[in-house]
XYZ file of C-alpha atoms in Angstrom:
337
model
C 0.000 0.000 0.000
C 2.744 2.471 0.846
C 2.833 5.311 3.304
C 1.223 7.842 0.964
C -1.792 5.602 0.462
C -1.989 4.945 4.171
C -2.142 8.697 4.798
C -5.056 8.854 2.367
C -6.747 6.019 4.264
C -6.224 7.915 7.534
C -7.771 11.034 5.996
C -10.796 9.072 4.765
C -11.194 7.410 8.175
C -11.081 10.801 9.843
C -13.767 12.136 7.480
C -16.007 9.133 8.214
C -15.674 9.719 11.941
C -16.490 13.435 11.566
C -19.331 13.153 9.070
C -21.132 10.154 10.533
C -21.897 10.195 14.229
C -22.581 6.494 14.301
C -20.956 3.621 16.193
C -20.557 1.641 12.991
C -18.761 4.532 11.309
C -16.449 4.862 14.296
C -15.619 1.140 14.267
C -15.012 1.203 10.506
C -12.624 4.126 10.887
C -10.858 2.347 13.724
C -10.399 -0.786 11.616
C -9.016 1.290 8.719
C -6.519 2.966 11.025
C -5.372 -0.019 13.097
C -5.320 -2.837 10.515
C -1.549 -2.471 9.719
C -0.504 -2.588 13.384
C -1.053 -6.339 14.003
C 0.996 -7.052 10.909
C 3.767 -4.794 12.204
C 4.022 -6.742 15.469
C 3.775 -10.036 13.567
C 6.692 -8.963 11.378
C 8.681 -8.015 14.484
C 8.115 -11.528 15.800
C 8.992 -13.033 12.439
C 12.392 -11.323 12.017
C 14.294 -13.213 14.785
C 12.940 -16.528 13.505
C 14.215 -16.044 9.974
C 17.200 -18.261 9.172
C 19.761 -16.842 6.721
C 22.179 -19.375 5.243
C 25.058 -18.435 2.952
C 26.414 -21.221 0.773
C 29.190 -21.307 -1.816
C 31.555 -23.881 -3.351
C 34.089 -25.175 -0.827
C 36.873 -24.132 -3.154
C 37.419 -22.442 -6.490
C 40.421 -21.666 -8.671
C 41.756 -18.115 -8.730
C 40.353 -16.156 -11.665
C 37.157 -18.220 -11.852
C 33.642 -17.064 -10.964
C 31.762 -18.551 -8.064
C 28.054 -18.525 -7.340
C 27.028 -17.633 -3.813
C 23.510 -18.452 -2.616
C 21.714 -16.784 0.285
C 18.769 -18.866 1.521
C 16.040 -17.333 3.692
C 13.470 -19.487 5.428
C 11.302 -19.332 8.507
C 7.672 -19.359 9.705
C 5.313 -16.978 7.886
C 8.036 -16.121 5.388
C 5.242 -15.479 2.886
C 4.664 -12.218 4.774
C 7.982 -10.856 3.469
C 6.857 -8.132 1.090
C 9.307 -6.769 -1.502
C 12.252 -8.829 -0.182
C 15.671 -7.529 -1.183
C 19.022 -9.174 -0.433
C 22.597 -7.958 -0.695
C 26.087 -9.317 -0.080
C 28.416 -6.673 1.295
C 26.072 -4.088 -0.182
C 26.102 -5.722 -3.651
C 22.592 -6.617 -4.898
C 21.665 -10.143 -5.920
C 21.631 -11.316 -9.539
C 18.592 -13.619 -9.484
C 16.317 -15.236 -6.947
C 13.813 -18.051 -6.719
C 11.013 -19.004 -4.336
C 10.234 -22.620 -3.585
C 8.379 -24.331 -0.732
C 8.252 -21.155 1.335
C 12.009 -20.664 0.933
C 13.679 -17.736 -0.801
C 17.091 -18.156 -2.435
C 19.101 -15.213 -3.724
C 22.072 -15.777 -6.032
C 25.198 -13.633 -6.284
C 28.109 -13.832 -8.748
C 31.613 -13.110 -7.470
C 34.996 -13.330 -9.168
C 37.711 -15.099 -7.201
C 40.419 -12.476 -7.610
C 42.830 -13.622 -4.882
C 43.828 -17.020 -3.565
C 43.593 -17.973 0.097
C 40.899 -17.591 2.715
C 38.573 -15.150 0.951
C 35.780 -13.357 2.806
C 32.538 -13.703 0.874
C 31.028 -10.702 2.659
C 28.172 -10.088 5.067
C 24.749 -11.152 3.741
C 21.636 -9.165 4.617
C 17.967 -9.079 3.701
C 15.424 -6.271 3.924
C 11.678 -6.303 3.439
C 8.457 -4.475 4.285
C 5.140 -5.511 5.755
C 2.359 -6.357 3.259
C 1.099 -2.774 3.449
C 4.546 -1.367 2.689
C 4.472 0.862 5.791
C 7.312 -0.542 7.876
C 10.781 -1.595 6.804
C 12.729 -4.486 8.348
C 16.349 -5.564 8.026
C 18.365 -8.578 9.142
C 22.026 -9.531 8.721
C 23.815 -12.881 8.929
C 27.337 -13.768 9.937
C 29.928 -13.441 7.149
C 31.366 -16.549 5.527
C 34.496 -17.365 3.575
C 35.686 -19.636 0.797
C 39.011 -21.192 -0.177
C 40.394 -19.908 -3.462
C 43.121 -22.120 -4.892
C 46.104 -20.699 -6.800
C 46.424 -21.322 -10.515
C 49.134 -23.090 -12.482
C 51.533 -20.767 -14.288
C 54.786 -21.074 -16.243
C 56.059 -24.361 -17.626
C 57.478 -27.422 -15.933
C 60.860 -27.327 -17.716
C 61.678 -23.782 -16.614
C 60.466 -24.428 -13.078
C 62.523 -27.594 -12.659
C 65.636 -25.898 -13.985
C 65.126 -22.964 -11.599
C 64.570 -25.270 -8.642
C 67.671 -27.287 -9.446
C 69.813 -24.191 -9.882
C 68.503 -22.152 -6.972
C 68.440 -25.048 -4.551
C 72.152 -25.480 -5.151
C 71.587 -29.210 -5.371
C 74.494 -31.247 -6.732
C 73.126 -34.631 -5.684
C 71.201 -35.251 -8.904
C 71.566 -33.732 -12.331
C 67.873 -33.450 -12.968
C 64.695 -33.967 -10.959
C 63.291 -37.430 -11.512
C 66.482 -38.851 -12.999
C 69.947 -39.900 -11.871
C 73.080 -40.482 -13.915
C 73.403 -44.003 -15.263
C 75.816 -46.270 -13.395
C 76.989 -49.739 -14.449
C 74.488 -52.293 -13.222
C 71.442 -50.026 -13.542
C 68.458 -51.519 -15.321
C 68.608 -50.302 -18.962
C 64.799 -50.477 -19.119
C 64.762 -47.543 -16.668
C 66.632 -45.183 -19.014
C 64.928 -41.796 -19.091
C 65.178 -41.083 -22.820
C 63.564 -37.663 -22.579
C 66.276 -36.316 -20.275
C 69.066 -38.342 -21.901
C 68.272 -36.687 -25.239
C 68.852 -33.267 -23.683
C 72.080 -34.186 -21.878
C 75.443 -35.591 -22.915
C 75.216 -38.514 -20.479
C 72.722 -41.310 -19.983
C 70.132 -40.969 -17.200
C 67.791 -43.486 -15.637
C 64.488 -42.883 -13.895
C 64.857 -41.948 -10.273
C 64.735 -44.993 -8.004
C 65.030 -43.201 -4.635
C 62.826 -44.694 -1.896
C 59.375 -43.106 -1.774
C 60.013 -41.720 1.720
C 63.394 -40.199 0.883
C 63.667 -36.440 1.157
C 65.309 -34.956 -1.905
C 63.652 -31.554 -1.966
C 61.537 -29.273 0.217
C 59.103 -26.519 -0.702
C 58.296 -24.150 2.170
C 55.891 -21.210 2.103
C 54.407 -18.407 4.202
C 50.739 -17.480 4.127
C 50.820 -13.731 3.482
C 48.066 -11.282 4.439
C 48.946 -9.062 1.482
C 46.669 -10.302 -1.305
C 49.085 -9.625 -4.177
C 51.974 -11.313 -2.351
C 49.734 -14.263 -1.492
C 48.741 -14.692 -5.146
C 52.368 -14.808 -6.300
C 53.375 -17.231 -3.550
C 50.342 -19.426 -4.206
C 50.879 -19.604 -7.965
C 54.620 -20.245 -7.646
C 54.174 -22.828 -4.899
C 51.389 -24.715 -6.661
C 53.180 -24.689 -10.030
C 56.505 -25.801 -8.535
C 54.808 -28.748 -6.843
C 53.093 -29.821 -10.049
C 56.371 -29.535 -11.956
C 58.123 -31.817 -9.466
C 55.290 -34.335 -9.614
C 55.356 -34.348 -13.420
C 58.910 -35.770 -13.522
C 57.893 -37.601 -11.248
C 59.709 -36.643 -8.046
C 58.312 -36.736 -4.544
C 59.083 -33.818 -2.232
C 58.273 -32.423 1.193
C 56.066 -29.405 1.830
C 56.548 -27.299 4.961
C 54.492 -24.477 6.425
C 53.373 -23.377 9.853
C 50.029 -22.998 11.627
C 48.951 -21.672 15.015
C 49.423 -25.207 16.312
C 53.036 -25.372 15.094
C 55.073 -26.406 12.031
C 53.656 -28.823 9.473
C 55.736 -31.072 7.224
C 54.079 -33.322 4.633
C 55.509 -35.798 2.159
C 53.995 -35.263 -1.320
C 53.946 -38.158 -3.776
C 50.831 -37.616 -5.897
C 48.747 -34.758 -7.249
C 45.988 -35.648 -4.779
C 48.517 -35.306 -1.944
C 49.486 -31.898 -3.300
C 45.928 -30.614 -3.679
C 45.134 -31.705 -0.110
C 48.322 -30.113 1.226
C 47.534 -26.831 -0.556
C 44.052 -26.906 0.981
C 45.529 -27.336 4.456
C 47.960 -24.481 3.811
C 45.175 -22.152 2.655
C 42.942 -23.081 5.586
C 45.453 -22.729 8.412
C 48.766 -21.425 7.072
C 50.655 -18.666 8.863
C 53.830 -16.670 8.291
C 57.383 -17.521 9.442
C 57.303 -21.086 8.147
C 60.972 -21.808 8.913
C 61.430 -20.016 12.265
C 61.248 -23.362 14.040
C 61.357 -26.293 11.672
C 62.159 -30.019 12.027
C 63.527 -30.137 8.472
C 66.890 -31.642 7.653
C 69.689 -29.130 6.934
C 71.040 -31.475 4.247
C 67.984 -31.333 1.988
C 67.617 -28.443 -0.516
C 64.840 -26.026 0.473
C 63.127 -23.354 -1.602
C 61.310 -20.946 0.707
C 58.536 -18.707 -0.699
C 57.788 -15.677 1.457
C 56.796 -12.036 1.392
C 59.175 -11.092 4.215
C 62.410 -9.515 2.905
C 64.209 -10.734 6.046
C 62.332 -13.821 7.267
C 63.349 -15.549 10.495
C 64.931 -18.906 9.651
C 66.190 -21.632 11.948
C 70.007 -21.289 12.139
C 70.502 -24.900 11.030
C 68.683 -24.333 7.739
C 69.986 -22.574 4.638
C 67.057 -22.244 2.224
C 67.019 -20.608 -1.173
C 64.630 -17.723 -0.502
C 62.153 -16.643 -3.149
C 60.785 -13.360 -1.822
C 57.829 -11.749 -3.574
C 58.731 -8.354 -2.084
C 61.197 -6.386 -4.260
C 64.783 -5.653 -3.199
C 65.047 -8.423 -0.610
C 68.787 -8.622 0.256
C 68.777 -12.281 1.378
C 66.668 -13.605 -1.478
C 67.941 -15.520 -4.492
C 64.841 -14.311 -6.325
C 63.236 -11.023 -5.362
C 60.044 -9.470 -6.679
C 57.202 -10.621 -8.875
C 59.130 -10.243 -12.139
C 62.067 -12.445 -11.140
C 59.848 -15.155 -9.711
C 57.561 -15.383 -12.734
C 60.592 -15.345 -15.016
C 61.974 -18.331 -13.115
C 58.649 -20.073 -13.556
C 58.768 -19.548 -17.307
C 56.093 -16.846 -17.522
C 52.689 -16.082 -16.093
C 50.930 -13.271 -14.260
């Protein structure tokens, strides 16, 4: 009805009361005036009982779009007149009503990897007469945004080998042929690129030949670079194939995981995004004899004195870093942005 129309109703009710000195006229005017009030109090009772649920995919890849749904349900939800929902002040794209339940859909682009805040959902509505406005907010939610693969495996492996200062093997996933090695294990792809003959790596699955370590950075741009470089480096190692160890830290302490398969790596990245913190190598149980590449945004990160990692720092002009700044890191990866 709207407030303007209600004022007209009030004026008409007043005229009826003045012009007709009858009990029926008085009661009619009273009904015209007071009819919206019960609905107002009913709406006030309804608001606390409304349940707002925000749902989104558990994870998405950086650069992709994700659909966020805000569901509203509760008793007498059919009394919600002109419902309007927003997510951090951004209006919904579409909505549907089914079985007394309203669902509003929002489209968001996953711009940055990590623990991404989806925003605070809210809904507003009026009573059926359009006289009173109501508003309710729900707790914010978040979503995990995975990094994306960049560069190429050949460039990444060469950079890891060079920057890790590893002399134990000539190439990830292969060792130099020695008399007695099984000729069926010759790695022809690597042999064709080298002067010597190489066989497929036969190190025990639990052996530690390489370590990737990373900090979870609050700076979104730094976190994107670290995430992309970390994820791509792990996939490059697994493509050889070569198992490796992944180290990061959480509030509960340091974490060290052996990675042998892509599923292992995806699960480890998820754990890092969910609970990772900074200063991954301040206190670490890692071996000082295993090459470590440490991705961080701290130009001077605290590192356990027994460790000597090759630092890849996403911040520019880091004096202790072997690679410093976005440009150098992406160049080492073989391209990307």
